[in-house]
Amino acid sequence: MTTGSGYQDRYTRLAFALITGLLGLRIVLLFASPLELYADEAQYWRWGQSLEWGYYSKPPMIAWMIHLSTALFGDSEWAIRFFAPVFHAIAATTLFCLARRMFDPLAGLFTVITYLLMPGIILSSGVISTDGVLFPFWCIALYLFWRLREADLSWVGVVGLGLAVGAGFLSKYAMLYFAIGVALTALIDKSTRTAILSPKGAVFLAIALAVFAPHMIWNAANEFKTVSHTVDNANLGGDLFNFDHFPRFLGDQMGVFGPVAFVALIAGIVFLRPKPELADLGDASHAQRAKETWLACFIVPVLVIIAFAGRAP
């Protein structure tokens, strides 16, 4: 074994040790927590008593997951919240795999550390929320979509990609941002366009639509309650750009990411020198910047829309 490969294996072991250790610690903290359910959690638990394809203000996935955890462990607070740290462990694992594939294991390790130790993720690991349910499906979809772009995704993976995207939409309508990222990457990158227009691209899109369709049928049968509530909550009918939101946005994101991580993210975006085509692998620095640009397509629209248009859907 070479020294380089030894270090890479070490980074991988450290990443999975961190994921496993924090998952165990956070599950123990769920048992020990004296906190009662907050209002939203209680509402999600009540929804989970009856499985439906939709509910008044949210898609159904969070209620389904609470139904599963309480069926397994009972109706205690820790059981209702059980999947919260599990979901983030799954998201961190998938992000490690993505960063290792796109860059190297060291990048994967830093990704895991940054993700799991963000203040917002620490808080979200102790409560059950639609964001926490969405994140693993988003991360799995992003990883598999990159594999599809690389023309290295089996038909089983294609099915997984379609299921992940569909499940993401069943978790929270903010999965729309993922669709925006897909559209932007297709716009700037020939290989992504080729992947989307291929038979595998068509199949994953068809599966995603098939998974999400029953929820929309439920909405149609119930006067589009969930959709209309989401539109009102996100203020989608208001001004397209409202600069009054920006100061609050900065404060909120500092709290979610942590000041260092958020400043590093913004600096990375600002100083990113894009090279759209990923196919040119002759220059390693250009190839890395191109991958960063590809990833930025899934980041920048979210930040811009929330910063100037208000709340996320």
PDB file of N, CA and C in Angstrom, residues 268-306:
ATOM      1  N   GLY A 268     -16.253  31.023  -1.360  1.00  0.00           N
ATOM      2  CA  GLY A 268     -16.018  30.044  -2.411  1.00  0.00           C
ATOM      3  C   GLY A 268     -16.838  30.332  -3.652  1.00  0.00           C
ATOM      4  N   ILE A 269     -18.076  30.787  -3.473  1.00  0.00           N
ATOM      5  CA  ILE A 269     -18.934  31.114  -4.617  1.00  0.00           C
ATOM      6  C   ILE A 269     -18.451  32.382  -5.313  1.00  0.00           C
ATOM      7  N   VAL A 270     -18.107  33.397  -4.519  1.00  0.00           N
ATOM      8  CA  VAL A 270     -17.689  34.687  -5.086  1.00  0.00           C
ATOM      9  C   VAL A 270     -16.412  34.549  -5.895  1.00  0.00           C
ATOM     10  N   PHE A 271     -15.464  33.779  -5.371  1.00  0.00           N
ATOM     11  CA  PHE A 271     -14.171  33.666  -6.039  1.00  0.00           C
ATOM     12  C   PHE A 271     -14.070  32.473  -6.981  1.00  0.00           C
ATOM     13  N   LEU A 272     -15.199  31.818  -7.192  1.00  0.00           N
ATOM     14  CA  LEU A 272     -15.214  30.707  -8.128  1.00  0.00           C
ATOM     15  C   LEU A 272     -15.041  31.229  -9.545  1.00  0.00           C
ATOM     16  N   ARG A 273     -14.055  30.695 -10.251  1.00  0.00           N
ATOM     17  CA  ARG A 273     -13.837  31.073 -11.649  1.00  0.00           C
ATOM     18  C   ARG A 273     -14.327  29.918 -12.512  1.00  0.00           C
ATOM     19  N   PRO A 274     -15.531  30.006 -13.018  1.00  0.00           N
ATOM     20  CA  PRO A 274     -16.139  28.852 -13.670  1.00  0.00           C
ATOM     21  C   PRO A 274     -15.516  28.493 -15.005  1.00  0.00           C
ATOM     22  N   LYS A 275     -15.517  27.216 -15.248  1.00  0.00           N
ATOM     23  CA  LYS A 275     -15.183  26.680 -16.565  1.00  0.00           C
ATOM     24  C   LYS A 275     -16.277  25.673 -16.867  1.00  0.00           C
ATOM     25  N   PRO A 276     -17.291  26.049 -17.641  1.00  0.00           N
ATOM     26  CA  PRO A 276     -18.499  25.250 -17.724  1.00  0.00           C
ATOM     27  C   PRO A 276     -18.309  23.803 -18.140  1.00  0.00           C
ATOM     28  N   GLU A 277     -17.507  23.535 -19.163  1.00  0.00           N
ATOM     29  CA  GLU A 277     -17.442  22.175 -19.677  1.00  0.00           C
ATOM     30  C   GLU A 277     -16.557  21.284 -18.811  1.00  0.00           C
ATOM     31  N   LEU A 278     -17.157  20.215 -18.274  1.00  0.00           N
ATOM     32  CA  LEU A 278     -16.401  19.293 -17.434  1.00  0.00           C
ATOM     33  C   LEU A 278     -15.602  18.298 -18.270  1.00  0.00           C
ATOM     34  N   ALA A 279     -15.843  18.247 -19.539  1.00  0.00           N
ATOM     35  CA  ALA A 279     -15.201  17.216 -20.358  1.00  0.00           C
ATOM     36  C   ALA A 279     -13.702  17.450 -20.525  1.00  0.00           C
ATOM     37  N   ASP A 280     -13.259  18.694 -20.365  1.00  0.00           N
ATOM     38  CA  ASP A 280     -11.844  19.001 -20.538  1.00  0.00           C
ATOM     39  C   ASP A 280     -11.096  18.627 -19.263  1.00  0.00           C
ATOM     40  N   LEU A 281     -10.535  17.434 -19.247  1.00  0.00           N
ATOM     41  CA  LEU A 281      -9.824  16.965 -18.065  1.00  0.00           C
ATOM     42  C   LEU A 281      -8.320  17.139 -18.188  1.00  0.00           C
ATOM     43  N   GLY A 282      -7.867  17.820 -19.219  1.00  0.00           N
ATOM     44  CA  GLY A 282      -6.440  17.979 -19.410  1.00  0.00           C
ATOM     45  C   GLY A 282      -5.811  18.870 -18.360  1.00  0.00           C
ATOM     46  N   ASP A 283      -6.554  19.817 -17.844  1.00  0.00           N
ATOM     47  CA  ASP A 283      -6.070  20.730 -16.824  1.00  0.00           C
ATOM     48  C   ASP A 283      -6.805  20.410 -15.538  1.00  0.00           C
ATOM     49  N   ALA A 284      -6.081  19.898 -14.544  1.00  0.00           N
ATOM     50  CA  ALA A 284      -6.722  19.450 -13.311  1.00  0.00           C
ATOM     51  C   ALA A 284      -7.413  20.602 -12.585  1.00  0.00           C
ATOM     52  N   SER A 285      -6.799  21.785 -12.568  1.00  0.00           N
ATOM     53  CA  SER A 285      -7.409  22.923 -11.872  1.00  0.00           C
ATOM     54  C   SER A 285      -8.695  23.349 -12.558  1.00  0.00           C
ATOM     55  N   HIS A 286      -8.708  23.317 -13.899  1.00  0.00           N
ATOM     56  CA  HIS A 286      -9.928  23.645 -14.638  1.00  0.00           C
ATOM     57  C   HIS A 286     -11.013  22.614 -14.363  1.00  0.00           C
ATOM     58  N   ALA A 287     -10.641  21.343 -14.311  1.00  0.00           N
ATOM     59  CA  ALA A 287     -11.615  20.281 -14.052  1.00  0.00           C
ATOM     60  C   ALA A 287     -12.226  20.440 -12.666  1.00  0.00           C
ATOM     61  N   GLN A 288     -11.405  20.790 -11.672  1.00  0.00           N
ATOM     62  CA  GLN A 288     -11.921  20.973 -10.323  1.00  0.00           C
ATOM     63  C   GLN A 288     -12.861  22.164 -10.263  1.00  0.00           C
ATOM     64  N   ARG A 289     -12.484  23.280 -10.903  1.00  0.00           N
ATOM     65  CA  ARG A 289     -13.365  24.459 -10.900  1.00  0.00           C
ATOM     66  C   ARG A 289     -14.673  24.151 -11.612  1.00  0.00           C
ATOM     67  N   ALA A 290     -14.605  23.329 -12.650  1.00  0.00           N
ATOM     68  CA  ALA A 290     -15.818  22.974 -13.379  1.00  0.00           C
ATOM     69  C   ALA A 290     -16.755  22.146 -12.493  1.00  0.00           C
ATOM     70  N   LYS A 291     -16.203  21.242 -11.714  1.00  0.00           N
ATOM     71  CA  LYS A 291     -17.027  20.468 -10.786  1.00  0.00           C
ATOM     72  C   LYS A 291     -17.646  21.378  -9.727  1.00  0.00           C
ATOM     73  N   GLU A 292     -16.866  22.327  -9.240  1.00  0.00           N
ATOM     74  CA  GLU A 292     -17.395  23.274  -8.256  1.00  0.00           C
ATOM     75  C   GLU A 292     -18.525  24.109  -8.858  1.00  0.00           C
ATOM     76  N   THR A 293     -18.379  24.482 -10.116  1.00  0.00           N
ATOM     77  CA  THR A 293     -19.437  25.223 -10.794  1.00  0.00           C
ATOM     78  C   THR A 293     -20.695  24.374 -10.909  1.00  0.00           C
ATOM     79  N   TRP A 294     -20.525  23.104 -11.215  1.00  0.00           N
ATOM     80  CA  TRP A 294     -21.661  22.182 -11.312  1.00  0.00           C
ATOM     81  C   TRP A 294     -22.393  22.121  -9.976  1.00  0.00           C
ATOM     82  N   LEU A 295     -21.647  21.987  -8.894  1.00  0.00           N
ATOM     83  CA  LEU A 295     -22.264  21.946  -7.576  1.00  0.00           C
ATOM     84  C   LEU A 295     -22.933  23.271  -7.218  1.00  0.00           C
ATOM     85  N   ALA A 296     -22.312  24.380  -7.650  1.00  0.00           N
ATOM     86  CA  ALA A 296     -22.871  25.697  -7.342  1.00  0.00           C
ATOM     87  C   ALA A 296     -24.263  25.874  -7.943  1.00  0.00           C
ATOM     88  N   CYS A 297     -24.560  25.149  -9.002  1.00  0.00           N
ATOM     89  CA  CYS A 297     -25.899  25.231  -9.612  1.00  0.00           C
ATOM     90  C   CYS A 297     -26.978  24.750  -8.653  1.00  0.00           C
ATOM     91  N   PHE A 298     -26.609  23.930  -7.684  1.00  0.00           N
ATOM     92  CA  PHE A 298     -27.579  23.442  -6.705  1.00  0.00           C
ATOM     93  C   PHE A 298     -27.575  24.294  -5.433  1.00  0.00           C
ATOM     94  N   ILE A 299     -26.634  25.229  -5.335  1.00  0.00           N
ATOM     95  CA  ILE A 299     -26.497  26.039  -4.126  1.00  0.00           C
ATOM     96  C   ILE A 299     -26.981  27.471  -4.339  1.00  0.00           C
ATOM     97  N   VAL A 300     -26.473  28.106  -5.377  1.00  0.00           N
ATOM     98  CA  VAL A 300     -26.728  29.533  -5.588  1.00  0.00           C
ATOM     99  C   VAL A 300     -28.214  29.848  -5.735  1.00  0.00           C
ATOM    100  N   PRO A 301     -28.992  29.088  -6.537  1.00  0.00           N
ATOM    101  CA  PRO A 301     -30.423  29.433  -6.646  1.00  0.00           C
ATOM    102  C   PRO A 301     -31.140  29.416  -5.303  1.00  0.00           C
ATOM    103  N   VAL A 302     -30.809  28.459  -4.440  1.00  0.00           N
ATOM    104  CA  VAL A 302     -31.446  28.389  -3.124  1.00  0.00           C
ATOM    105  C   VAL A 302     -31.146  29.653  -2.323  1.00  0.00           C
ATOM    106  N   LEU A 303     -29.865  30.035  -2.286  1.00  0.00           N
ATOM    107  CA  LEU A 303     -29.467  31.210  -1.516  1.00  0.00           C
ATOM    108  C   LEU A 303     -30.113  32.480  -2.063  1.00  0.00           C
ATOM    109  N   VAL A 304     -30.123  32.632  -3.371  1.00  0.00           N
ATOM    110  CA  VAL A 304     -30.672  33.852  -3.975  1.00  0.00           C
ATOM    111  C   VAL A 304     -32.180  33.957  -3.740  1.00  0.00           C
ATOM    112  N   ILE A 305     -32.888  32.860  -3.945  1.00  0.00           N
ATOM    113  CA  ILE A 305     -34.354  32.898  -3.794  1.00  0.00           C
ATOM    114  C   ILE A 305     -34.739  33.173  -2.345  1.00  0.00           C
ATOM    115  N   ILE A 306     -34.080  32.492  -1.398  1.00  0.00           N
ATOM    116  CA  ILE A 306     -34.422  32.716   0.014  1.00  0.00           C
ATOM    117  C   ILE A 306     -33.980  34.110   0.454  1.00  0.00           C
TER     118      ILE A 306
END
